[in-house]
């Protein structure tokens, strides 16, 4: 990995921060590379009992869409150091790792396979959020508009909201969204999930290359007739 030799003091500072209240996208860096790899990376913090796990998934392909095996794929975060992703099955071109926490700070991606590279890509970190309404185990009326609110400790590029009956993707991270009445049927197992995300397009990769960082949180209120 060429991290130590190529990283400037300014980039080190970027990795040290990441929980400010300003837009996370302001800390994005599209990086550099040979523009010979299609790299699509997802870093997802998933809420689980007791906290969060961070799932890292990077798909690497060539210009013809063929999976690239044998690449060195690393994701660095200033609070947990370097995570080496392993290929999930020979020939798959899919590299994965899981961390049993969600670290603050920005994330830096490097992909190297022979002379093909993607380097210095930084996606600005996000602070975790909570859904503030409705609350866990709250009772809400069915077939009425359901207003969902969340706190916003740092501004995300966008958000996705989902229940078993409804989904809204790419909504603004304003801290609130209303589910239409006709998408809020009676059910005792309602689950509301909210993802807030930041994304950067990779300058040194083939068209369509990107890194997406997202944080998921969940509540399960009860909808009654």
PDB file of C-alpha atoms in Angstrom:
ATOM      1  CA  UNK A   1       0.000   0.000   0.000  1.00  0.00           C
ATOM      2  CA  UNK A   2       1.340   3.436  -0.906  1.00  0.00           C
ATOM      3  CA  UNK A   3      -0.536   5.303   1.823  1.00  0.00           C
ATOM      4  CA  UNK A   4       2.385   6.520   3.928  1.00  0.00           C
ATOM      5  CA  UNK A   5       4.495   7.839   1.072  1.00  0.00           C
ATOM      6  CA  UNK A   6       1.756   9.551  -0.890  1.00  0.00           C
ATOM      7  CA  UNK A   7      -0.397  11.084   1.823  1.00  0.00           C
ATOM      8  CA  UNK A   8       0.007  14.798   2.464  1.00  0.00           C
ATOM      9  CA  UNK A   9      -0.410  16.528   5.797  1.00  0.00           C
ATOM     10  CA  UNK A  10      -3.712  17.949   4.587  1.00  0.00           C
ATOM     11  CA  UNK A  11      -5.053  14.481   3.824  1.00  0.00           C
ATOM     12  CA  UNK A  12      -3.981  13.271   7.264  1.00  0.00           C
ATOM     13  CA  UNK A  13      -5.994  16.081   8.757  1.00  0.00           C
ATOM     14  CA  UNK A  14      -9.008  14.977   6.748  1.00  0.00           C
ATOM     15  CA  UNK A  15      -8.766  11.499   8.192  1.00  0.00           C
ATOM     16  CA  UNK A  16      -8.574  12.870  11.709  1.00  0.00           C
ATOM     17  CA  UNK A  17     -11.861  14.740  11.443  1.00  0.00           C
ATOM     18  CA  UNK A  18     -15.237  13.600  10.212  1.00  0.00           C
ATOM     19  CA  UNK A  19     -17.780  14.294  12.883  1.00  0.00           C
ATOM     20  CA  UNK A  20     -18.316  18.016  12.334  1.00  0.00           C
ATOM     21  CA  UNK A  21     -21.705  19.555  11.761  1.00  0.00           C
ATOM     22  CA  UNK A  22     -20.837  20.738   8.249  1.00  0.00           C
ATOM     23  CA  UNK A  23     -21.597  18.769   5.092  1.00  0.00           C
ATOM     24  CA  UNK A  24     -19.630  15.518   4.942  1.00  0.00           C
ATOM     25  CA  UNK A  25     -19.275  15.931   1.173  1.00  0.00           C
ATOM     26  CA  UNK A  26     -16.978  18.900   1.732  1.00  0.00           C
ATOM     27  CA  UNK A  27     -14.280  16.446   2.867  1.00  0.00           C
ATOM     28  CA  UNK A  28     -14.610  14.159  -0.164  1.00  0.00           C
ATOM     29  CA  UNK A  29     -11.575  13.591  -2.385  1.00  0.00           C
ATOM     30  CA  UNK A  30     -12.044  11.813  -5.757  1.00  0.00           C
ATOM     31  CA  UNK A  31      -8.444  10.555  -5.683  1.00  0.00           C
ATOM     32  CA  UNK A  32      -6.317   9.451  -8.602  1.00  0.00           C
ATOM     33  CA  UNK A  33      -5.679   6.286 -10.589  1.00  0.00           C
ATOM     34  CA  UNK A  34      -5.001   4.690 -13.945  1.00  0.00           C
ATOM     35  CA  UNK A  35      -8.668   4.764 -15.030  1.00  0.00           C
ATOM     36  CA  UNK A  36      -8.517   1.080 -15.873  1.00  0.00           C
ATOM     37  CA  UNK A  37     -10.644  -0.314 -13.028  1.00  0.00           C
ATOM     38  CA  UNK A  38     -14.354  -0.087 -12.310  1.00  0.00           C
ATOM     39  CA  UNK A  39     -14.543   0.177  -8.528  1.00  0.00           C
ATOM     40  CA  UNK A  40     -17.845   0.314  -6.663  1.00  0.00           C
ATOM     41  CA  UNK A  41     -17.378   0.449  -2.913  1.00  0.00           C
ATOM     42  CA  UNK A  42     -20.007   0.403  -0.171  1.00  0.00           C
ATOM     43  CA  UNK A  43     -19.262   1.063   3.494  1.00  0.00           C
ATOM     44  CA  UNK A  44     -22.408   0.515   5.558  1.00  0.00           C
ATOM     45  CA  UNK A  45     -22.807   0.963   9.304  1.00  0.00           C
ATOM     46  CA  UNK A  46     -25.651  -1.344  10.337  1.00  0.00           C
ATOM     47  CA  UNK A  47     -27.454  -1.005  13.662  1.00  0.00           C
ATOM     48  CA  UNK A  48     -27.397  -4.269  15.607  1.00  0.00           C
ATOM     49  CA  UNK A  49     -28.244  -5.067  19.238  1.00  0.00           C
ATOM     50  CA  UNK A  50     -25.694  -3.250  21.355  1.00  0.00           C
ATOM     51  CA  UNK A  51     -24.341  -0.893  18.724  1.00  0.00           C
ATOM     52  CA  UNK A  52     -23.145  -0.997  15.114  1.00  0.00           C
ATOM     53  CA  UNK A  53     -21.149  -3.166  12.747  1.00  0.00           C
ATOM     54  CA  UNK A  54     -19.506  -1.745   9.634  1.00  0.00           C
ATOM     55  CA  UNK A  55     -19.738  -3.863   6.488  1.00  0.00           C
ATOM     56  CA  UNK A  56     -17.276  -3.020   3.710  1.00  0.00           C
ATOM     57  CA  UNK A  57     -17.922  -4.342   0.190  1.00  0.00           C
ATOM     58  CA  UNK A  58     -15.870  -3.425  -2.887  1.00  0.00           C
ATOM     59  CA  UNK A  59     -16.554  -4.784  -6.386  1.00  0.00           C
ATOM     60  CA  UNK A  60     -13.642  -4.511  -8.858  1.00  0.00           C
ATOM     61  CA  UNK A  61     -14.050  -5.085 -12.610  1.00  0.00           C
ATOM     62  CA  UNK A  62     -12.238  -4.290 -15.838  1.00  0.00           C
ATOM     63  CA  UNK A  63     -13.531  -2.212 -18.752  1.00  0.00           C
ATOM     64  CA  UNK A  64     -15.446  -5.222 -20.151  1.00  0.00           C
ATOM     65  CA  UNK A  65     -17.195  -5.929 -16.856  1.00  0.00           C
ATOM     66  CA  UNK A  66     -15.030  -8.919 -15.966  1.00  0.00           C
ATOM     67  CA  UNK A  67     -14.320  -9.407 -12.239  1.00  0.00           C
ATOM     68  CA  UNK A  68     -10.758  -8.593 -11.201  1.00  0.00           C
ATOM     69  CA  UNK A  69      -9.139 -11.116  -8.869  1.00  0.00           C
ATOM     70  CA  UNK A  70      -5.893 -10.767  -6.983  1.00  0.00           C
ATOM     71  CA  UNK A  71      -6.270  -7.080  -6.162  1.00  0.00           C
ATOM     72  CA  UNK A  72      -5.073  -5.487  -2.944  1.00  0.00           C
ATOM     73  CA  UNK A  73      -8.046  -3.584  -1.527  1.00  0.00           C
ATOM     74  CA  UNK A  74      -7.673  -1.517   1.624  1.00  0.00           C
ATOM     75  CA  UNK A  75      -9.851   0.958   3.480  1.00  0.00           C
ATOM     76  CA  UNK A  76      -8.234   3.237   6.031  1.00  0.00           C
ATOM     77  CA  UNK A  77      -9.893   5.154   8.828  1.00  0.00           C
ATOM     78  CA  UNK A  78      -7.924   7.319  11.244  1.00  0.00           C
ATOM     79  CA  UNK A  79      -9.610   5.695  14.272  1.00  0.00           C
ATOM     80  CA  UNK A  80      -9.301   2.004  13.368  1.00  0.00           C
ATOM     81  CA  UNK A  81      -6.292   2.029  11.044  1.00  0.00           C
ATOM     82  CA  UNK A  82      -6.131  -0.052   7.865  1.00  0.00           C
ATOM     83  CA  UNK A  83      -8.649  -2.771   7.008  1.00  0.00           C
ATOM     84  CA  UNK A  84      -7.580  -5.298   4.369  1.00  0.00           C
ATOM     85  CA  UNK A  85     -10.533  -6.617   2.377  1.00  0.00           C
ATOM     86  CA  UNK A  86     -10.398 -10.234   1.208  1.00  0.00           C
ATOM     87  CA  UNK A  87     -11.864 -11.580  -2.018  1.00  0.00           C
ATOM     88  CA  UNK A  88     -15.189 -13.287  -1.358  1.00  0.00           C
ATOM     89  CA  UNK A  89     -14.603 -16.354  -3.488  1.00  0.00           C
ATOM     90  CA  UNK A  90     -11.967 -16.902  -6.167  1.00  0.00           C
ATOM     91  CA  UNK A  91     -12.754 -15.039  -9.371  1.00  0.00           C
ATOM     92  CA  UNK A  92     -15.600 -13.006  -7.871  1.00  0.00           C
ATOM     93  CA  UNK A  93     -13.844  -9.630  -7.850  1.00  0.00           C
ATOM     94  CA  UNK A  94     -15.801  -8.862  -4.670  1.00  0.00           C
ATOM     95  CA  UNK A  95     -13.756  -7.880  -1.637  1.00  0.00           C
ATOM     96  CA  UNK A  96     -15.303  -7.736   1.832  1.00  0.00           C
ATOM     97  CA  UNK A  97     -14.587  -7.090   5.493  1.00  0.00           C
ATOM     98  CA  UNK A  98     -16.608  -6.451   8.648  1.00  0.00           C
ATOM     99  CA  UNK A  99     -15.640  -4.307  11.636  1.00  0.00           C
ATOM    100  CA  UNK A 100     -17.530  -4.724  14.919  1.00  0.00           C
ATOM    101  CA  UNK A 101     -18.027  -0.981  15.450  1.00  0.00           C
ATOM    102  CA  UNK A 102     -18.597   2.196  13.473  1.00  0.00           C
ATOM    103  CA  UNK A 103     -15.606   4.544  13.709  1.00  0.00           C
ATOM    104  CA  UNK A 104     -15.848   8.293  13.438  1.00  0.00           C
ATOM    105  CA  UNK A 105     -13.699  10.026  10.841  1.00  0.00           C
ATOM    106  CA  UNK A 106     -13.286   9.835   7.085  1.00  0.00           C
ATOM    107  CA  UNK A 107     -12.577   6.699   5.024  1.00  0.00           C
ATOM    108  CA  UNK A 108      -9.809   6.341   2.422  1.00  0.00           C
ATOM    109  CA  UNK A 109      -9.902   3.678  -0.321  1.00  0.00           C
ATOM    110  CA  UNK A 110      -6.972   2.146  -2.218  1.00  0.00           C
ATOM    111  CA  UNK A 111      -7.186  -0.569  -4.901  1.00  0.00           C
ATOM    112  CA  UNK A 112      -4.040  -1.970  -6.557  1.00  0.00           C
ATOM    113  CA  UNK A 113      -3.811  -4.776  -9.057  1.00  0.00           C
ATOM    114  CA  UNK A 114      -0.489  -4.892 -10.891  1.00  0.00           C
ATOM    115  CA  UNK A 115      -0.125  -1.552 -12.649  1.00  0.00           C
ATOM    116  CA  UNK A 116      -3.843  -0.777 -12.309  1.00  0.00           C
ATOM    117  CA  UNK A 117      -4.633   1.531  -9.401  1.00  0.00           C
ATOM    118  CA  UNK A 118      -7.242   3.634  -7.645  1.00  0.00           C
ATOM    119  CA  UNK A 119      -5.656   5.695  -4.875  1.00  0.00           C
ATOM    120  CA  UNK A 120      -6.340   8.472  -2.403  1.00  0.00           C
ATOM    121  CA  UNK A 121     -10.143   8.356  -2.572  1.00  0.00           C
ATOM    122  CA  UNK A 122     -11.665   9.884   0.565  1.00  0.00           C
ATOM    123  CA  UNK A 123     -15.346   9.812   1.520  1.00  0.00           C
ATOM    124  CA  UNK A 124     -16.220  12.221   4.320  1.00  0.00           C
ATOM    125  CA  UNK A 125     -17.377  10.521   7.514  1.00  0.00           C
ATOM    126  CA  UNK A 126     -20.799  10.901   9.103  1.00  0.00           C
ATOM    127  CA  UNK A 127     -21.846  10.875  12.732  1.00  0.00           C
ATOM    128  CA  UNK A 128     -24.513   8.315  13.622  1.00  0.00           C
ATOM    129  CA  UNK A 129     -28.121   9.433  13.831  1.00  0.00           C
ATOM    130  CA  UNK A 130     -31.216   8.272  15.700  1.00  0.00           C
ATOM    131  CA  UNK A 131     -34.852   8.264  14.649  1.00  0.00           C
ATOM    132  CA  UNK A 132     -36.583  10.607  17.089  1.00  0.00           C
ATOM    133  CA  UNK A 133     -40.186  10.007  15.978  1.00  0.00           C
ATOM    134  CA  UNK A 134     -41.901   7.643  16.083  1.00  0.00           C
ATOM    135  CA  UNK A 135     -40.041   5.974  18.939  1.00  0.00           C
ATOM    136  CA  UNK A 136     -39.412   2.279  19.449  1.00  0.00           C
ATOM    137  CA  UNK A 137     -42.652   0.472  20.468  1.00  0.00           C
ATOM    138  CA  UNK A 138     -44.720   3.647  20.054  1.00  0.00           C
ATOM    139  CA  UNK A 139     -48.312   3.239  18.868  1.00  0.00           C
ATOM    140  CA  UNK A 140     -49.220   5.181  15.725  1.00  0.00           C
ATOM    141  CA  UNK A 141     -52.489   5.240  13.731  1.00  0.00           C
ATOM    142  CA  UNK A 142     -52.820   3.299  10.497  1.00  0.00           C
ATOM    143  CA  UNK A 143     -53.918   4.830   7.187  1.00  0.00           C
ATOM    144  CA  UNK A 144     -52.766   8.281   8.260  1.00  0.00           C
ATOM    145  CA  UNK A 145     -49.705  10.228   7.182  1.00  0.00           C
ATOM    146  CA  UNK A 146     -46.758   9.158   9.333  1.00  0.00           C
ATOM    147  CA  UNK A 147     -44.142  11.830  10.024  1.00  0.00           C
ATOM    148  CA  UNK A 148     -40.663  10.412  10.606  1.00  0.00           C
ATOM    149  CA  UNK A 149     -38.024  12.637  12.207  1.00  0.00           C
ATOM    150  CA  UNK A 150     -34.358  12.113  12.967  1.00  0.00           C
ATOM    151  CA  UNK A 151     -31.463  14.060  14.436  1.00  0.00           C
ATOM    152  CA  UNK A 152     -28.719  15.238  12.104  1.00  0.00           C
ATOM    153  CA  UNK A 153     -25.392  15.522  13.945  1.00  0.00           C
ATOM    154  CA  UNK A 154     -23.615  16.098  10.625  1.00  0.00           C
ATOM    155  CA  UNK A 155     -25.132  16.826   7.227  1.00  0.00           C
ATOM    156  CA  UNK A 156     -25.342  13.891   4.808  1.00  0.00           C
ATOM    157  CA  UNK A 157     -25.533  14.086   1.036  1.00  0.00           C
ATOM    158  CA  UNK A 158     -28.919  12.352   1.158  1.00  0.00           C
ATOM    159  CA  UNK A 159     -31.054   9.752   2.861  1.00  0.00           C
ATOM    160  CA  UNK A 160     -33.106   6.635   2.103  1.00  0.00           C
ATOM    161  CA  UNK A 161     -36.232   5.740   4.101  1.00  0.00           C
ATOM    162  CA  UNK A 162     -37.900   2.325   4.085  1.00  0.00           C
ATOM    163  CA  UNK A 163     -40.726   0.361   5.678  1.00  0.00           C
ATOM    164  CA  UNK A 164     -42.102  -2.996   4.598  1.00  0.00           C
ATOM    165  CA  UNK A 165     -44.707  -1.113   2.522  1.00  0.00           C
ATOM    166  CA  UNK A 166     -42.878   2.017   1.401  1.00  0.00           C
ATOM    167  CA  UNK A 167     -39.508   3.310   0.248  1.00  0.00           C
ATOM    168  CA  UNK A 168     -38.135   6.735  -0.651  1.00  0.00           C
ATOM    169  CA  UNK A 169     -34.597   6.997  -2.003  1.00  0.00           C
ATOM    170  CA  UNK A 170     -32.371  10.027  -2.361  1.00  0.00           C
ATOM    171  CA  UNK A 171     -34.409  12.305  -0.129  1.00  0.00           C
ATOM    172  CA  UNK A 172     -32.791  15.418   1.405  1.00  0.00           C
ATOM    173  CA  UNK A 173     -31.224  15.001   4.838  1.00  0.00           C
ATOM    174  CA  UNK A 174     -33.524  17.592   6.406  1.00  0.00           C
ATOM    175  CA  UNK A 175     -34.340  15.607   9.549  1.00  0.00           C
ATOM    176  CA  UNK A 176     -37.935  14.789   8.596  1.00  0.00           C
ATOM    177  CA  UNK A 177     -40.044  12.984   6.006  1.00  0.00           C
ATOM    178  CA  UNK A 178     -43.746  12.119   5.871  1.00  0.00           C
ATOM    179  CA  UNK A 179     -44.897   8.691   4.713  1.00  0.00           C
ATOM    180  CA  UNK A 180     -48.200   9.037   2.799  1.00  0.00           C
ATOM    181  CA  UNK A 181     -51.339   7.756   4.494  1.00  0.00           C
ATOM    182  CA  UNK A 182     -52.014   5.176   1.778  1.00  0.00           C
ATOM    183  CA  UNK A 183     -48.529   3.702   2.368  1.00  0.00           C
ATOM    184  CA  UNK A 184     -49.067   3.242   6.087  1.00  0.00           C
ATOM    185  CA  UNK A 185     -51.309   0.167   6.475  1.00  0.00           C
ATOM    186  CA  UNK A 186     -52.175  -1.470   9.778  1.00  0.00           C
ATOM    187  CA  UNK A 187     -49.579  -3.972  10.950  1.00  0.00           C
ATOM    188  CA  UNK A 188     -48.043  -4.991  14.268  1.00  0.00           C
ATOM    189  CA  UNK A 189     -44.547  -5.591  12.876  1.00  0.00           C
ATOM    190  CA  UNK A 190     -43.833  -2.195  11.283  1.00  0.00           C
ATOM    191  CA  UNK A 191     -40.144  -1.511  10.823  1.00  0.00           C
ATOM    192  CA  UNK A 192     -38.811   1.914   9.835  1.00  0.00           C
ATOM    193  CA  UNK A 193     -35.264   2.080   8.562  1.00  0.00           C
ATOM    194  CA  UNK A 194     -33.355   5.234   7.707  1.00  0.00           C
ATOM    195  CA  UNK A 195     -30.032   5.364   5.911  1.00  0.00           C
ATOM    196  CA  UNK A 196     -28.056   8.620   5.714  1.00  0.00           C
ATOM    197  CA  UNK A 197     -25.223   8.612   3.228  1.00  0.00           C
ATOM    198  CA  UNK A 198     -22.295  10.380   1.627  1.00  0.00           C
ATOM    199  CA  UNK A 199     -20.864   9.459  -1.768  1.00  0.00           C
ATOM    200  CA  UNK A 200     -17.873  10.375  -3.904  1.00  0.00           C
ATOM    201  CA  UNK A 201     -17.261   9.625  -7.575  1.00  0.00           C
ATOM    202  CA  UNK A 202     -13.806   8.108  -8.155  1.00  0.00           C
ATOM    203  CA  UNK A 203     -11.769  10.215 -10.581  1.00  0.00           C
ATOM    204  CA  UNK A 204      -9.092   7.566 -11.152  1.00  0.00           C
ATOM    205  CA  UNK A 205     -11.497   4.753 -12.022  1.00  0.00           C
ATOM    206  CA  UNK A 206     -13.638   3.872 -15.006  1.00  0.00           C
ATOM    207  CA  UNK A 207     -16.971   5.661 -15.444  1.00  0.00           C
ATOM    208  CA  UNK A 208     -19.391   4.616 -12.720  1.00  0.00           C
ATOM    209  CA  UNK A 209     -16.710   4.139 -10.072  1.00  0.00           C
ATOM    210  CA  UNK A 210     -17.742   5.439  -6.652  1.00  0.00           C
ATOM    211  CA  UNK A 211     -17.517   5.046  -2.891  1.00  0.00           C
ATOM    212  CA  UNK A 212     -20.692   5.233  -0.800  1.00  0.00           C
ATOM    213  CA  UNK A 213     -20.711   5.527   2.992  1.00  0.00           C
ATOM    214  CA  UNK A 214     -24.046   5.018   4.743  1.00  0.00           C
ATOM    215  CA  UNK A 215     -25.364   4.651   8.278  1.00  0.00           C
ATOM    216  CA  UNK A 216     -28.532   2.670   9.034  1.00  0.00           C
ATOM    217  CA  UNK A 217     -30.759   3.038  12.054  1.00  0.00           C
ATOM    218  CA  UNK A 218     -34.070   1.309  12.818  1.00  0.00           C
ATOM    219  CA  UNK A 219     -37.167   1.656  14.977  1.00  0.00           C
ATOM    220  CA  UNK A 220     -40.154  -0.676  15.232  1.00  0.00           C
ATOM    221  CA  UNK A 221     -43.307   1.138  16.283  1.00  0.00           C
ATOM    222  CA  UNK A 222     -46.715  -0.510  16.246  1.00  0.00           C
ATOM    223  CA  UNK A 223     -49.348   0.644  13.770  1.00  0.00           C
ATOM    224  CA  UNK A 224     -52.932   0.148  14.805  1.00  0.00           C
ATOM    225  CA  UNK A 225     -56.212   0.504  12.919  1.00  0.00           C
TER     226      UNK A 225
END
